Short mmCIF file of C-alpha atoms and ligand atoms in Angstrom, two decimals:
data_model
loop_
_atom_site.label_atom_id
_atom_site.label_comp_id
_atom_site.label_asym_id
_atom_site.label_seq_id
_atom_site.Cartn_x
_atom_site.Cartn_y
_atom_site.Cartn_z
CA UNK A 142 -10.04 23.21 24.35
CA UNK A 143 -12.02 20.25 25.63
CA UNK A 144 -14.78 21.39 23.38
CA UNK A 145 -12.23 21.23 20.49
CA UNK A 146 -11.03 17.81 21.41
CA UNK A 147 -14.69 16.67 21.96
CA UNK A 148 -15.49 17.80 18.45
CA UNK A 149 -12.36 15.98 17.13
CA UNK A 150 -13.59 12.72 18.70
CA UNK A 151 -17.22 13.14 17.54
CA UNK A 152 -15.85 13.53 13.99
CA UNK A 153 -13.57 10.53 14.28
CA UNK A 154 -16.45 8.33 15.33
CA UNK A 155 -17.31 8.41 11.52
CA UNK A 156 -14.10 6.88 10.57
CA UNK A 157 -13.35 3.24 10.17
CA UNK A 158 -11.78 2.05 13.52
CA UNK A 159 -8.06 2.06 13.76
CA UNK A 160 -8.10 -0.29 16.65
CA UNK A 161 -10.02 -3.48 17.54
CA UNK A 162 -8.92 -5.62 14.51
CA UNK A 163 -12.17 -5.11 12.50
CA UNK A 164 -10.66 -2.92 9.77
CA UNK A 165 -8.84 -5.32 7.22
CA UNK A 166 -7.37 -2.64 4.91
CA UNK A 167 -5.81 0.79 5.61
CA UNK A 168 -4.74 0.12 9.06
CA UNK A 169 -2.58 -2.56 10.82
CA UNK A 170 -3.40 -3.14 14.54
CA UNK A 171 -0.75 -4.90 16.82
CA UNK A 172 -3.45 -5.20 19.48
CA UNK A 173 -0.93 -4.29 21.89
CA UNK A 174 -2.35 -1.31 24.08
CA UNK A 175 0.88 -0.40 25.58
CA UNK A 176 2.78 -0.15 22.28
CA UNK A 177 -0.08 2.24 21.00
CA UNK A 178 0.21 4.38 24.10
CA UNK A 179 4.02 4.73 24.06
CA UNK A 180 3.83 5.49 20.17
CA UNK A 181 1.18 8.11 20.44
CA UNK A 182 2.99 9.93 23.26
CA UNK A 183 6.15 9.83 21.12
CA UNK A 184 4.27 11.23 18.12
CA UNK A 185 2.94 14.07 20.27
CA UNK A 186 6.30 14.85 21.82
CA UNK A 187 7.93 15.24 18.43
CA UNK A 188 5.06 16.77 16.45
CA UNK A 189 6.68 20.05 16.22
CA UNK A 190 10.30 18.75 15.72
CA UNK A 191 11.60 19.40 12.13
CA UNK A 192 13.50 16.70 10.15
CA UNK A 193 14.63 19.40 7.90
CA UNK A 194 18.05 19.83 9.58
CA UNK A 195 19.65 16.81 11.38
CA UNK A 196 22.07 19.06 12.87
CA UNK A 197 19.40 21.14 14.74
CA UNK A 198 17.51 18.04 15.78
CA UNK A 199 20.07 15.39 16.50
CA UNK A 200 17.83 12.99 18.25
CA UNK A 201 16.01 12.56 14.96
CA UNK A 202 19.11 11.63 13.23
CA UNK A 203 19.88 9.32 16.02
CA UNK A 204 16.48 7.67 15.80
CA UNK A 205 16.67 7.50 11.89
CA UNK A 206 20.14 5.71 12.08
CA UNK A 207 18.82 3.29 14.58
CA UNK A 208 15.66 2.53 12.81
CA UNK A 209 17.57 1.97 9.50
CA UNK A 210 20.01 -0.17 11.34
CA UNK A 211 17.32 -2.39 12.59
CA UNK A 212 15.85 -2.71 9.12
CA UNK A 213 19.12 -3.76 7.78
CA UNK A 214 19.58 -6.37 10.34
CA UNK A 215 16.14 -7.75 9.52
CA UNK A 216 16.54 -7.70 5.77
CA UNK A 217 20.12 -9.33 5.70
CA UNK A 218 21.73 -6.19 4.40
CA UNK A 219 25.43 -6.14 3.94
CA UNK A 220 27.66 -3.81 5.94
CA UNK A 221 27.74 -1.27 2.89
CA UNK A 222 23.88 -0.86 3.14
CA UNK A 223 22.39 2.53 3.90
CA UNK A 224 18.71 3.68 4.30
CA UNK A 225 16.29 6.57 4.59
CA UNK A 226 13.10 7.11 6.44
CA UNK A 227 10.32 8.20 4.11
CA UNK A 228 6.55 9.19 4.77
CA UNK A 229 5.33 6.04 3.40
CA UNK A 230 5.38 3.33 0.83
CA UNK A 231 4.54 5.56 -2.11
CA UNK A 232 7.35 7.98 -1.13
CA UNK A 233 9.86 5.00 -1.05
CA UNK A 234 8.92 3.74 -4.46
CA UNK A 235 8.88 7.18 -5.87
CA UNK A 236 12.50 7.84 -4.49
CA UNK A 237 13.62 4.30 -5.71
CA UNK A 238 12.47 5.32 -9.19
CA UNK A 239 13.74 8.72 -9.26
CA UNK A 240 17.15 7.39 -7.97
CA UNK A 241 17.25 4.72 -10.71
CA UNK A 242 16.38 7.26 -13.37
CA UNK A 243 18.92 9.81 -12.15
CA UNK A 244 21.68 7.42 -11.85
CA UNK A 245 21.38 6.75 -15.75
CA UNK A 246 21.64 10.31 -17.24
CA UNK A 247 22.98 8.59 -20.38
CA UNK A 248 19.63 6.93 -20.98
CA UNK A 249 17.50 9.23 -23.03
CA UNK A 250 14.02 7.43 -22.62
CA UNK A 251 14.21 5.73 -19.28
CA UNK A 252 12.12 2.48 -18.81
CA UNK A 253 11.31 0.29 -15.75
CA UNK A 254 10.07 -3.27 -16.06
CA UNK A 255 7.37 -4.08 -13.84
CA UNK A 256 5.15 -7.04 -13.23
CA UNK A 257 1.57 -6.13 -14.16
CA UNK A 258 0.57 -6.62 -10.23
CA UNK A 259 3.34 -4.03 -9.20
CA UNK A 260 1.86 -1.43 -6.87
CA UNK A 261 0.10 1.72 -8.43
CA UNK A 262 2.87 3.81 -6.72
CA UNK A 263 5.13 2.64 -9.68
CA UNK A 264 2.64 4.09 -12.17
CA UNK A 265 2.75 7.50 -10.11
CA UNK A 266 6.61 7.36 -10.32
CA UNK A 267 6.29 6.99 -14.03
CA UNK A 268 3.99 9.87 -14.23
CA UNK A 269 6.02 12.02 -11.99
CA UNK A 270 9.42 11.36 -13.21
CA UNK A 271 8.93 10.41 -16.95
CA UNK A 272 10.12 6.73 -16.53
CA UNK A 273 8.16 4.55 -18.90
CA UNK A 274 6.53 1.52 -17.34
CA UNK A 275 6.92 -1.72 -19.29
CA UNK A 276 4.18 -3.97 -17.79
CA UNK A 277 4.85 -7.90 -18.11
CA UNK A 278 2.02 -10.00 -17.50
CA UNK A 279 2.04 -12.28 -14.61
CA UNK A 280 1.75 -15.98 -14.44
CA UNK A 281 -1.49 -17.98 -13.68
CA UNK A 282 -0.25 -17.94 -9.98
CA UNK A 283 -0.30 -14.11 -10.11
CA UNK A 284 3.50 -14.21 -9.60
CA UNK A 285 5.69 -12.20 -11.91
CA UNK A 286 6.79 -14.21 -14.99
CA UNK A 287 10.46 -14.35 -14.41
CA UNK A 288 11.17 -15.27 -18.06
CA UNK A 289 9.11 -12.70 -19.53
CA UNK A 290 10.40 -9.84 -17.10
CA UNK A 291 14.05 -10.92 -18.14
CA UNK A 292 13.04 -10.74 -21.70
CA UNK A 293 11.81 -7.24 -21.20
CA UNK A 294 15.02 -5.80 -20.06
CA UNK A 295 16.78 -3.71 -22.66
CA UNK A 296 19.38 -0.96 -22.97
CA UNK A 297 17.13 1.82 -21.81
CA UNK A 298 15.94 -0.20 -18.70
CA UNK A 299 17.01 1.59 -15.72
CA UNK A 300 15.16 -0.42 -13.07
CA UNK A 301 13.33 -3.87 -12.63
CA UNK A 302 10.90 -4.41 -10.06
CA UNK A 303 9.71 -7.32 -7.95
CA UNK A 304 7.11 -7.31 -5.00
CA UNK A 305 7.35 -9.39 -1.80
CA UNK A 306 4.47 -9.69 -1.65
CA UNK A 307 2.09 -7.93 -4.23
CA UNK A 308 -0.82 -6.00 -2.70
CA UNK A 309 -3.71 -7.51 -4.77
CA UNK A 310 -3.04 -11.16 -4.50
CA UNK A 311 -0.54 -11.35 -1.49
CA UNK A 312 2.14 -13.62 -3.41
CA UNK A 313 5.87 -13.13 -3.70
CA UNK A 314 7.47 -12.55 -7.05
CA UNK A 315 10.51 -14.89 -8.07
CA UNK A 316 12.91 -12.21 -6.75
CA UNK A 317 16.14 -14.49 -7.23
CA UNK A 318 15.82 -14.86 -11.16
CA UNK A 319 14.70 -11.34 -11.69
CA UNK A 320 17.42 -9.71 -9.61
CA UNK A 321 20.09 -12.12 -11.16
CA UNK A 322 19.02 -11.18 -14.66
CA UNK A 323 19.00 -7.50 -13.85
CA UNK A 324 22.38 -7.62 -12.20
CA UNK A 325 23.73 -9.30 -15.34
CA UNK A 326 22.71 -6.47 -17.34
CA UNK A 327 23.97 -3.86 -14.73
CA UNK A 328 20.44 -2.76 -14.07
CA UNK A 329 19.05 -1.85 -10.71
CA UNK A 330 16.57 -4.19 -8.96
CA UNK A 331 13.92 -2.79 -6.44
CA UNK A 332 12.03 -5.17 -4.15
CA UNK A 333 8.83 -3.73 -3.05
CA UNK A 334 8.29 -5.23 0.31
CA UNK A 335 6.23 -2.24 1.70
CA UNK A 336 3.60 -4.54 3.06
CA UNK A 337 5.32 -7.74 3.49
CA UNK A 338 8.92 -6.73 4.66
CA UNK A 339 8.27 -6.67 8.36
CA UNK A 340 6.38 -10.09 8.50
CA UNK A 341 8.20 -12.27 6.02
CA UNK A 342 11.70 -12.51 7.88
CA UNK A 343 9.70 -13.61 10.89
CA UNK A 344 7.82 -15.98 8.82
CA UNK A 345 10.95 -17.53 7.83
CA UNK A 346 12.19 -17.71 11.20
CA UNK A 347 9.04 -19.54 12.28
CA UNK A 348 9.96 -22.22 9.73
CA UNK A 349 7.61 -21.17 6.91
CA UNK A 350 8.59 -21.61 3.46
CA UNK A 351 9.59 -18.07 2.26
CA UNK A 352 11.38 -17.88 -1.00
CA UNK A 353 14.60 -15.57 -0.97
CA UNK A 354 13.75 -12.05 -1.39
CA UNK A 355 16.07 -9.99 0.78
CA UNK A 356 19.58 -8.68 0.26
CA UNK A 357 20.63 -12.27 0.68
CA UNK A 358 19.75 -12.33 -3.10
CA UNK A 359 22.57 -11.03 -5.37
CA UNK A 360 21.33 -8.38 -7.48
CA UNK A 361 18.72 -6.72 -5.26
CA UNK A 362 19.84 -3.08 -5.16
CA UNK A 363 16.93 -1.59 -2.89
CA UNK A 364 14.18 -2.68 -0.78
CA UNK A 365 11.20 -0.67 0.52
CA UNK A 366 9.46 -1.63 3.65
CA UNK A 367 6.80 0.35 5.51
CA UNK A 368 6.80 0.77 9.34
CA UNK A 369 3.33 1.98 9.30
CA UNK A 370 1.95 -1.43 7.99
CA UNK A 371 3.29 -4.61 9.77
CA UNK A 372 5.93 -2.91 12.18
CA UNK A 373 2.48 -1.62 13.55
CA UNK A 374 4.01 2.06 13.92
CA UNK A 375 1.60 5.06 13.54
CA UNK A 376 1.05 6.39 10.08
CA UNK A 377 3.86 8.17 8.36
CA UNK A 378 6.97 6.03 8.03
CA UNK A 379 8.61 3.57 5.54
CA UNK A 380 12.24 2.52 5.14
CA UNK A 381 14.05 2.70 1.77
CA UNK A 382 17.29 0.77 1.92
CA UNK A 383 20.08 0.67 -0.70
CA UNK A 384 22.73 -1.81 -1.04
CA UNK A 385 25.37 0.81 -1.03
CA UNK A 386 25.69 4.61 -0.23
CA UNK A 387 26.57 4.91 -4.05
CA UNK A 388 23.22 3.68 -5.11
CA UNK A 389 21.56 6.11 -2.76
CA UNK A 390 23.35 9.27 -3.85
CA UNK A 391 21.03 10.33 -6.65
CA UNK A 392 18.04 10.47 -4.36
CA UNK A 393 19.64 13.28 -2.23
CA UNK A 394 18.89 16.97 -3.12
CA UNK A 395 20.77 20.01 -2.38
CA UNK A 396 20.00 23.57 -3.61
CA UNK A 397 22.15 26.57 -2.82
CA UNK A 398 20.68 28.48 -5.75
CA UNK A 399 18.71 31.05 -3.77
CA UNK A 400 19.60 33.53 -1.05
CA UNK A 401 18.18 31.43 2.03
CA UNK A 402 19.50 28.33 3.66
CA UNK A 403 20.95 25.80 1.39
CA UNK A 404 18.25 23.05 0.98
CA UNK A 405 19.47 19.67 1.67
CA UNK A 406 16.95 16.79 1.75
CA UNK A 407 17.30 13.02 1.69
CA UNK A 408 13.51 12.78 0.88
CA UNK A 409 10.80 14.40 -1.22
CA UNK A 410 9.65 16.42 1.94
CA UNK A 411 11.85 19.18 3.34
CA UNK A 412 10.31 20.28 6.55
CA UNK A 413 8.92 17.07 8.01
CA UNK A 414 7.37 16.36 11.36
CA UNK A 415 9.62 14.30 13.82
CA UNK A 416 6.31 12.73 14.98
CA UNK A 417 6.08 9.78 12.60
CA UNK A 418 9.80 8.85 13.07
CA UNK A 419 9.66 9.09 16.85
CA UNK A 420 6.52 6.99 16.84
CA UNK A 421 8.10 4.60 14.74
CA UNK A 422 11.32 4.20 16.77
CA UNK A 423 9.13 4.00 20.09
CA UNK A 424 6.97 1.17 18.41
CA UNK A 425 10.01 -0.81 17.36
CA UNK A 426 11.65 -0.51 20.66
CA UNK A 427 8.28 -1.40 22.63
CA UNK A 428 7.41 -4.34 20.65
CA UNK A 429 11.01 -5.55 20.10
CA UNK A 430 12.22 -8.54 18.15
CA UNK A 431 10.62 -11.29 20.18
CA UNK A 432 7.29 -9.19 20.05
CA UNK A 433 7.35 -9.10 16.31
CA UNK A 434 8.12 -12.87 16.28
CA UNK A 435 5.08 -13.46 18.37
CA UNK A 436 2.77 -11.07 16.33
CA UNK A 437 3.93 -12.83 13.23
CA UNK A 438 3.14 -16.20 14.71
CA UNK A 439 -0.33 -15.02 15.59
CA UNK A 440 -1.14 -13.30 12.26
CA UNK A 441 0.09 -16.11 10.10
CA UNK A 442 -1.98 -18.74 12.17
CA UNK A 443 -5.01 -16.24 11.66
CA UNK A 444 -4.38 -16.32 7.87
CA UNK A 445 -4.29 -20.03 7.74
CA UNK A 446 -7.65 -20.11 9.58
CA UNK A 447 -9.07 -17.55 7.58
CA UNK A 448 -8.28 -19.25 4.18
CA UNK A 449 -9.64 -22.44 5.49
CA UNK A 450 -12.89 -20.59 6.49
CA UNK A 451 -13.39 -18.61 3.27
CA UNK A 452 -12.66 -21.71 1.19
CA UNK A 453 -15.47 -23.64 3.25
CA UNK A 454 -18.18 -21.21 1.72
CA UNK A 455 -19.31 -22.67 -1.54
CA UNK A 456 -19.49 -19.49 -3.57
CA UNK A 457 -16.15 -18.08 -2.45
CA UNK A 458 -12.73 -18.74 -3.46
CA UNK A 459 -9.37 -17.47 -2.21
CA UNK A 460 -7.57 -16.47 -5.75
CA UNK A 461 -4.02 -17.44 -4.70
CA UNK A 462 -2.65 -19.08 -1.52
CA UNK A 463 -1.13 -16.30 0.41
CA UNK A 464 2.56 -16.11 1.00
CA UNK A 465 2.01 -13.64 3.82
CA UNK A 466 -0.81 -11.86 5.50
CA UNK A 467 -2.94 -10.65 2.51
CA UNK A 468 -5.86 -12.64 1.38
CA UNK A 469 -8.05 -11.93 -1.82
CA UNK A 470 -11.22 -13.92 -2.52
CA UNK A 471 -13.72 -13.91 -5.43
CA UNK A 472 -17.26 -14.98 -5.62
CA UNK A 473 -19.15 -17.21 -8.21
CA UNK A 474 -22.18 -16.04 -10.10
CA UNK A 475 -24.67 -16.59 -7.30
CA UNK A 476 -23.49 -13.37 -5.42
CA UNK A 477 -21.48 -10.27 -5.66
CA UNK A 478 -18.26 -9.31 -3.80
CA UNK A 479 -19.20 -5.67 -3.63
CA UNK A 480 -22.63 -6.58 -1.97
CA UNK A 481 -20.57 -8.91 0.52
CA UNK A 482 -18.30 -5.84 1.40
CA UNK A 483 -21.12 -3.52 2.04
CA UNK A 484 -22.93 -6.34 4.26
CA UNK A 485 -19.61 -6.76 6.08
CA UNK A 486 -19.54 -3.05 6.84
CA UNK A 487 -23.03 -3.17 8.20
CA UNK A 488 -21.82 -5.94 10.54
CA UNK A 489 -18.83 -3.78 11.63
CA UNK A 490 -16.06 -5.21 9.55
CA UNK A 491 -14.34 -3.19 7.04
CA UNK A 492 -12.94 -4.96 4.00
CA UNK A 493 -11.80 -3.54 0.58
CA UNK A 494 -13.33 -4.39 -2.86
CA UNK A 495 -10.95 -4.78 -5.80
CA UNK A 496 -12.48 -4.07 -9.19
CA UNK A 497 -11.87 -6.67 -11.95
CA UNK A 498 -8.71 -6.39 -13.86
CA UNK A 499 -7.69 -8.25 -16.96
CA UNK A 500 -8.74 -11.84 -16.50
CA UNK A 501 -9.09 -11.34 -12.72
CA UNK A 502 -12.64 -11.07 -11.46
CA UNK A 503 -13.70 -8.59 -8.90
CA UNK A 504 -12.34 -9.65 -5.43
CA UNK A 505 -12.36 -8.65 -1.64
CA UNK A 506 -8.94 -7.74 -0.39
CA UNK A 507 -8.16 -8.58 3.52
CA UNK A 508 -4.98 -7.40 5.03
CA UNK A 509 -4.91 -9.33 8.36
CA UNK A 510 -3.52 -7.61 11.36
CA UNK A 511 -2.34 -9.41 14.66
CA UNK A 512 -5.25 -7.81 16.36
CA UNK A 513 -7.64 -9.70 13.93
CA UNK A 514 -5.96 -13.18 14.42
CA UNK A 515 -8.07 -13.87 17.57
CA UNK A 516 -11.30 -12.71 15.83
CA UNK A 517 -11.23 -14.82 12.77
CA UNK A 518 -14.03 -16.97 13.90
CA UNK A 519 -16.00 -13.87 14.55
CA UNK A 520 -15.08 -12.68 11.10
CA UNK A 521 -16.06 -15.79 9.40
CA UNK A 522 -19.44 -15.71 11.15
CA UNK A 523 -20.12 -12.25 9.72
CA UNK A 524 -18.77 -13.30 6.38
CA UNK A 525 -21.30 -16.25 6.48
CA UNK A 526 -24.21 -13.85 7.05
CA UNK A 527 -22.83 -11.44 4.50
CA UNK A 528 -22.58 -14.16 1.78
CA UNK A 529 -26.24 -15.23 2.58
CA UNK A 530 -27.34 -11.61 2.14
CA UNK A 531 -25.58 -11.25 -1.04
CA UNK A 532 -27.00 -14.54 -2.41
CA UNK A 533 -30.63 -13.24 -1.34
CA UNK A 534 -29.89 -9.97 -3.11
CA UNK A 535 -28.38 -11.69 -6.11
CA UNK A 536 -25.57 -9.96 -8.19
CA UNK A 537 -25.86 -6.19 -8.46
CA UNK A 538 -27.72 -5.28 -11.57
CA UNK A 539 -26.71 -2.15 -13.44
CA UNK A 540 -29.43 -0.40 -15.35
CA UNK A 541 -28.62 -1.24 -18.95
CA UNK A 542 -29.27 2.40 -19.80
CA UNK A 543 -26.62 3.57 -17.21
CA UNK A 544 -24.20 0.73 -18.37
CA UNK A 545 -24.43 2.01 -21.91
CA UNK A 546 -23.98 5.73 -20.70
CA UNK A 547 -20.82 4.53 -18.89
CA UNK A 548 -19.39 2.60 -21.82
CA UNK A 549 -19.88 5.71 -24.02
CA UNK A 550 -17.90 7.98 -21.96
CA UNK A 551 -14.49 8.99 -23.15
CA UNK A 552 -12.00 9.34 -20.25
CA UNK A 553 -9.85 11.68 -22.25
CA UNK A 554 -12.70 14.19 -22.58
CA UNK A 555 -14.90 13.58 -19.52
CA UNK A 556 -16.41 16.78 -18.36
CA UNK A 557 -18.06 18.06 -15.38
CA UNK A 558 -21.44 17.71 -17.15
CA UNK A 559 -20.81 14.12 -18.04
CA UNK A 560 -20.11 13.40 -14.37
CA UNK A 561 -23.21 15.19 -13.33
CA UNK A 562 -25.15 13.26 -16.07
CA UNK A 563 -23.73 10.03 -14.66
CA UNK A 564 -24.71 11.03 -11.13
CA UNK A 565 -28.25 12.12 -12.11
CA UNK A 566 -28.66 8.68 -14.01
CA UNK A 567 -27.82 6.76 -10.94
CA UNK A 568 -30.14 9.05 -8.90
CA UNK A 569 -27.30 10.40 -6.78
CA UNK A 570 -26.75 13.66 -4.96
CA UNK A 571 -23.53 15.02 -6.18
CA UNK A 572 -22.72 17.38 -3.22
CA UNK A 573 -19.61 16.65 -1.07
CA UNK A 574 -21.67 15.36 1.61
CA UNK A 575 -23.97 13.33 -0.47
CA UNK A 576 -20.94 11.62 -2.05
CA UNK A 577 -19.10 11.14 1.21
CA UNK A 578 -22.23 9.55 2.74
CA UNK A 579 -21.92 6.78 0.18
CA UNK A 580 -19.41 4.87 2.26
CA UNK A 581 -20.88 1.64 3.37
CA UNK A 582 -23.25 1.41 0.52
CA UNK A 583 -20.95 1.25 -2.42
CA UNK A 584 -21.95 -2.10 -4.26
CA UNK A 585 -23.79 -0.21 -7.02
CA UNK A 586 -20.99 2.35 -7.50
CA UNK A 587 -18.49 -0.46 -7.61
CA UNK A 588 -20.56 -2.52 -10.06
CA UNK A 589 -20.56 0.56 -12.32
CA UNK A 590 -16.90 1.17 -12.00
CA UNK A 591 -16.30 -2.45 -12.69
CA UNK A 592 -17.90 -1.95 -16.21
CA UNK A 593 -15.53 0.84 -16.98
CA UNK A 594 -12.01 0.33 -18.52
CA UNK A 595 -9.12 1.42 -16.25
CA UNK A 596 -8.64 4.88 -17.79
CA UNK A 597 -12.35 5.60 -17.40
CA UNK A 598 -12.22 4.42 -13.80
CA UNK A 599 -9.53 6.80 -13.19
CA UNK A 600 -11.31 9.67 -14.76
CA UNK A 601 -14.59 9.06 -12.98
CA UNK A 602 -12.77 8.69 -9.63
CA UNK A 603 -10.82 11.81 -10.14
CA UNK A 604 -14.03 13.63 -10.84
CA UNK A 605 -15.46 12.10 -7.74
CA UNK A 606 -12.42 13.28 -5.66
CA UNK A 607 -12.72 16.75 -6.98
CA UNK A 608 -16.41 16.99 -5.78
CA UNK A 609 -15.44 15.55 -2.21
CA UNK A 610 -12.69 18.13 -1.72
CA UNK A 611 -14.35 21.42 -1.57
CA UNK A 612 -13.73 23.93 1.16
CA UNK A 613 -16.03 24.44 4.04
CA UNK A 614 -17.11 28.08 3.92
CA UNK A 615 -18.74 30.24 6.62
C1 PLP B 256 3.40 -3.54 -1.96
C2 PLP B 256 3.03 -1.99 -1.79
N1 PLP B 256 3.82 -1.12 -2.20
C3 PLP B 256 3.45 0.23 -1.96
C4 PLP B 256 2.41 0.53 -1.19
C5 PLP B 256 2.18 2.12 -0.95
O1 PLP B 256 2.28 2.30 0.41
P1 PLP B 256 1.62 3.71 1.21
O2 PLP B 256 0.09 3.44 0.90
O3 PLP B 256 2.12 3.69 2.35
O4 PLP B 256 2.13 4.85 0.27
C6 PLP B 256 1.70 -0.42 -0.70
C7 PLP B 256 0.35 0.02 0.05
O5 PLP B 256 -0.40 -0.73 0.55
C8 PLP B 256 1.91 -1.79 -0.99
O6 PLP B 256 1.17 -2.60 -0.49
#
C-alpha cells in the first residue's frame, strides 16, 4: 500500500503545485494549512458516500442546505431563494441554461444573449442544449455593453447573462441595467459569479467600490458561485442559486420509466461522491466569515501591488483595471507573453497564456490567491527576469512555411494526417508522452495557435487532446 501511495506522490510531483501560492491559474490557495487539513479529512471521510439519495445520506442533505444557506446570506438572496450544489462552475452554468430553456417550452428556437466575454461554459451549454448564443461585443473597457445587450433581447430570448467578473479580463459587467431590461421582458438573467462570487461581497464590506451584482439587483434570477475557487474548498463544488423554487424546478429530473429505482436528480450527475460537498462544508466552517474577510483583504491588497508592479515594467500593460482578483497583462512588440509564461514556469511560477481574440492581443492571465498575496514581490522579481529573457529572445518567430500550412488548414475537415503533418512541420513527436512533455515550453505552440482562427484552434486542440488520452496498455 505504501508503495502505491509513494507512486502516487511521485506522479504528482510532476503536476503544478496546488499549495504554496506559486500557481496563478487552476488552483486557489488560502495558505491556511489547518483549513486544508480539515478539508482533506472531510473529503476522505465522505469519498464513498453517495449524493444520489439524500434520504439514505441525510448528512449530505444537511450539509448541502447549510452551504446553500451560507451562500444565500452572502449574496443578498431573498427568503424565497433556493440553491443546489453542483460539481463546478461549468455544471452550474449548464444547469442555468438548461433550466432557462426548459422553462420556455413555447419557444421553438431558444436564444441566450451573452457578452462576448462570457465564459466558454455558456458555449458548451449552447452546444449541449441547442440554445443559440447571441454574442454581443463588449465595450472598450471589456465590460458588457449594456445598451447593446438590451437591444439583443427578443421574443425567443430565454436567458441573458452577465459576469461578475469575467474570467479573461477580471471586470464586472453592468448587471443592474442588463437585469432590469431582462426583467422588463420577462426573461431570466443569470449572473456568472463563479470566480468572483466569494470575494466581491467581502470586497464591498472592506469598503471597495463594487457595482451591484447580487440578488439585491431586481431582475437577477440566478447566480453561480464556485466554492472550489475563492471559497478555497477542494475541487468539485459550485453553488447555483435561484431567486425562487419555481425558477429552479425545470432543473430537476425524475425518471420512473424503467424497472429500477426512480431516478431523482437535482444536478447532471446521479451518483456523486459526498467528498467534495463535505470538503466544502468543512472549509466554509473552518475559515468562517471573519476568515474570508481577512483573506479577501490580503488578496485584494496583493492585486493592487501586483498591478502597480506589472505596470512598472515598460513592455507590459494591464489590460483592464481589475474589479476583483484577476489580472491580465499584454506585452508590446519587444517581447512575447508566451515566452514570458514559459520563463515564469522555469522560475517555478505558473501563469496562464491567453491567445489573442478579436481586438485583444495575447495576454497572460493571473488568478491571485490569498497565499500569493504575501509573495507578490517575489513574483515581480521573477517576472522582471522573465521579461528580460523574453526581450533577449525576441518575439516568437513562426516559420513562414508552417504559418502558411496552418492558415491553409480547414477546421471543418481537419484530418489525423493534417495534424501529423503539422507536428512533423514543427519537428514534434506526436506520441502522448512527447506531447505531454511540452508543458513548460509552449511558446512556439501558442504562437502557432495564435495565428489560427478560433474554429481552427478548437480543431487542433481537440486533435491534441485525442492524442494525449490514449490508454496505457501492458
Ligand atoms: C466566470 C467563470 N464561469 C465559469 C467557470 C467554469 O468553472 P469550472 O472550471 O469550475 O467548471 C469559470 C472558471 O474559471 C469562470 O471563471
